[in-house]
XYZ file of C-alpha atoms in Angstrom:
176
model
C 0.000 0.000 0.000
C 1.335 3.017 -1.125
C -0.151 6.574 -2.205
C 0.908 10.305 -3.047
C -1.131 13.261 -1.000
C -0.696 16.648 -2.049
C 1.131 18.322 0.624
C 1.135 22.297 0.534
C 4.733 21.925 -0.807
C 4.942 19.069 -3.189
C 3.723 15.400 -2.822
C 3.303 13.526 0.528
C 3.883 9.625 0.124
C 1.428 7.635 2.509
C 3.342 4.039 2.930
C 3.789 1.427 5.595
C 6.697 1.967 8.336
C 9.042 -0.135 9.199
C 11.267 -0.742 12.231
C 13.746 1.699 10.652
C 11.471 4.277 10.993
C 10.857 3.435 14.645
C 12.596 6.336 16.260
C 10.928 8.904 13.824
C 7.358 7.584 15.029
C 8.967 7.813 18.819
C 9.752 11.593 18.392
C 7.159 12.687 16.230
C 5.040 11.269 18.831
C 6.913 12.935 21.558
C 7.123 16.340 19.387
C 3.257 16.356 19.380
C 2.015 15.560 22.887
C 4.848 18.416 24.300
C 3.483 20.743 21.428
C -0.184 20.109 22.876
C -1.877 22.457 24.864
C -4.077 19.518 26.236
C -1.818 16.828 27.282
C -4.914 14.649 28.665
C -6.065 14.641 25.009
C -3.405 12.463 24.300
C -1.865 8.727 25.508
C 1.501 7.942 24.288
C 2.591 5.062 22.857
C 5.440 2.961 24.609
C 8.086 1.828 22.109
C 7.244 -1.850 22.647
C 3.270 -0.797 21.709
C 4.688 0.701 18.573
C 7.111 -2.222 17.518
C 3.793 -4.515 17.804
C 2.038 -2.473 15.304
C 5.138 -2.935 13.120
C 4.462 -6.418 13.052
C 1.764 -8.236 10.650
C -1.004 -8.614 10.592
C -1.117 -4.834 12.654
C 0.365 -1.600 10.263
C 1.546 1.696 11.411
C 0.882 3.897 8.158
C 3.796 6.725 8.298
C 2.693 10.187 5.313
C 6.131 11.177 4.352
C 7.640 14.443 2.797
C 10.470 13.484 1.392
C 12.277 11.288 4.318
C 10.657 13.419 6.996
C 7.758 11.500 9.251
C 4.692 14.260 8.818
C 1.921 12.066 10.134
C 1.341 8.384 10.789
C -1.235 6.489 12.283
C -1.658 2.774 13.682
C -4.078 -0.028 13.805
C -3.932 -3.586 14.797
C -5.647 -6.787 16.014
C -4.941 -7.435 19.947
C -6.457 -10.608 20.201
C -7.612 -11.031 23.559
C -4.754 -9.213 24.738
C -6.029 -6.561 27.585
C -5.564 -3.679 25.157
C -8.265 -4.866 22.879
C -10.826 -1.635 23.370
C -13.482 -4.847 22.885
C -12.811 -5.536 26.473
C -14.114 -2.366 27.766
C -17.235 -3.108 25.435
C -17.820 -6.773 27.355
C -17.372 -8.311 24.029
C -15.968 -12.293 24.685
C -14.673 -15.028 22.187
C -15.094 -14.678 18.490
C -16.278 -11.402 18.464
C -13.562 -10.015 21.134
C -11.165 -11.913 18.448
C -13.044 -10.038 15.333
C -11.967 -6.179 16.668
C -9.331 -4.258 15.057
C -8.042 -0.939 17.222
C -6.994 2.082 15.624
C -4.603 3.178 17.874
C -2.433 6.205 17.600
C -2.978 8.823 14.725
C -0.692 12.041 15.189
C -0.002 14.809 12.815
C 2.986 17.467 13.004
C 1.749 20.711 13.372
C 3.141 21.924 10.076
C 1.004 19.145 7.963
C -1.749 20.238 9.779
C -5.618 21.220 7.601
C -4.342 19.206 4.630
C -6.758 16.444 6.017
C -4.538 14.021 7.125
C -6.036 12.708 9.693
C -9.129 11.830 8.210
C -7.008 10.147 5.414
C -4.957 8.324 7.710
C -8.772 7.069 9.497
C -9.775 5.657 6.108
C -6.924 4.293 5.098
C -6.387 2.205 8.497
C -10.089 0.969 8.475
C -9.936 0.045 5.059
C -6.354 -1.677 5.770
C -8.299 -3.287 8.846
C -11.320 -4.420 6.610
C -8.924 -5.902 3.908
C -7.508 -8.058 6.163
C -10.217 -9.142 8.504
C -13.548 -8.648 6.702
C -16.562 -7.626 8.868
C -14.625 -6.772 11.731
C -15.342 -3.943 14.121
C -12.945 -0.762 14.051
C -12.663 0.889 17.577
C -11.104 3.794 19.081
C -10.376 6.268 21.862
C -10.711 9.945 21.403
C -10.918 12.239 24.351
C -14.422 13.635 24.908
C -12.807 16.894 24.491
C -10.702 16.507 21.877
C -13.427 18.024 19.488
C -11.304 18.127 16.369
C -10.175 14.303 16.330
C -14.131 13.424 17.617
C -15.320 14.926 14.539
C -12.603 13.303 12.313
C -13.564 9.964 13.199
C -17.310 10.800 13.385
C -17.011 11.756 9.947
C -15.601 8.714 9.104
C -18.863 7.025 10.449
C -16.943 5.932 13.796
C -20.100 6.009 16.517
C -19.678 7.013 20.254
C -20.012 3.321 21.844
C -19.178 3.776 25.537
C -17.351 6.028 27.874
C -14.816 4.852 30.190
C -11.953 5.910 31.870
C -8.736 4.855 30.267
C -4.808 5.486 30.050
C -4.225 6.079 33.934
C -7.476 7.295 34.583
C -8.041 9.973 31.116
C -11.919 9.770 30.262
C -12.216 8.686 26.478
C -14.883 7.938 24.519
C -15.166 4.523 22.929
C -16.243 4.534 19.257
C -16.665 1.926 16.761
C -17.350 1.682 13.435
């Protein structure tokens, strides 16, 4: 799966990461939750969460200008690991085993309104759907985190459940 994105500058290429682009996902990550103004909006992902997603049948998708990381965003299938968001929904056996989480989307400041985002949404579910059809996409997004709730809203995620999650950071629960 690769793809060009126009980029204000030139064209973005939207491709799969790889472990060699580990410590770019590590500091954009970092670069973004110091750069936000609402830290609670935002859970970071350990280095050993990351390296999962690196792993089939789970993707991180990295947009790239050039060789610089401008966005990337992550989903997988936990299994019936604890960190399967179908947990928190009281969903057991087959259908616990048939959810795929998007996990981590982050965009640099400087790609920002080019609708990234959103693109990196679709582009996860439909990874998601490709390989497991039928299954259900969830996700996190702080209840005030109004610009990421309408991104996946628009990308017909649905509000599913509240809980509190991440050391105790209320999220929203959405599915799609």
């Amino acid at each position: 799966m690769k793809r060009e994105l126009k980029g204000k500058n030139g064209i973005l290429t939207l491709r799969p990461c790889h472990e060699t682009d580990l410590d770019a996902l590590m500091l954009l990550q970092e670069k973004i939750f110091q750069g936000m103004e609402h830290s609670d909006w935002f859970a970071l992902t350990s280095r050993e969460e990351n390296k999962r997603f690196l792993k089939e049948p789970n993707i991180i998708l990295g947009v790239f200008d050039n060789d610089t990381l401008a966005a990337y965003g992550s989903v997988g299938f936990l299994g019936d690991s604890p960190d399967n968001l179908g947990r928190d929904l009281g969903l057991e056996g087959e259908e616990l085993l048939r959810c795929a989480v998007l996990d981590t989307i982050v965009v640099d400041s400087k790609y920002r309104g080019l609708g990234l985002q959103r693109e990196l949404i679709r582009c996860c579910v439909d990874y998601a759907l490709e390989k497991m059809p039928g299954c259900k996409v969830l996700a996190t997004v702080s209840p005030e985190n109004i610009y990421s709730l309408r991104n996946v809203q628009a990308e017909g995620f649905v509000i599913l459940d509240k809980k509190e999650k991440y050391g105790g950071k209320e999220r929203y629960i959405l599915g799609k």
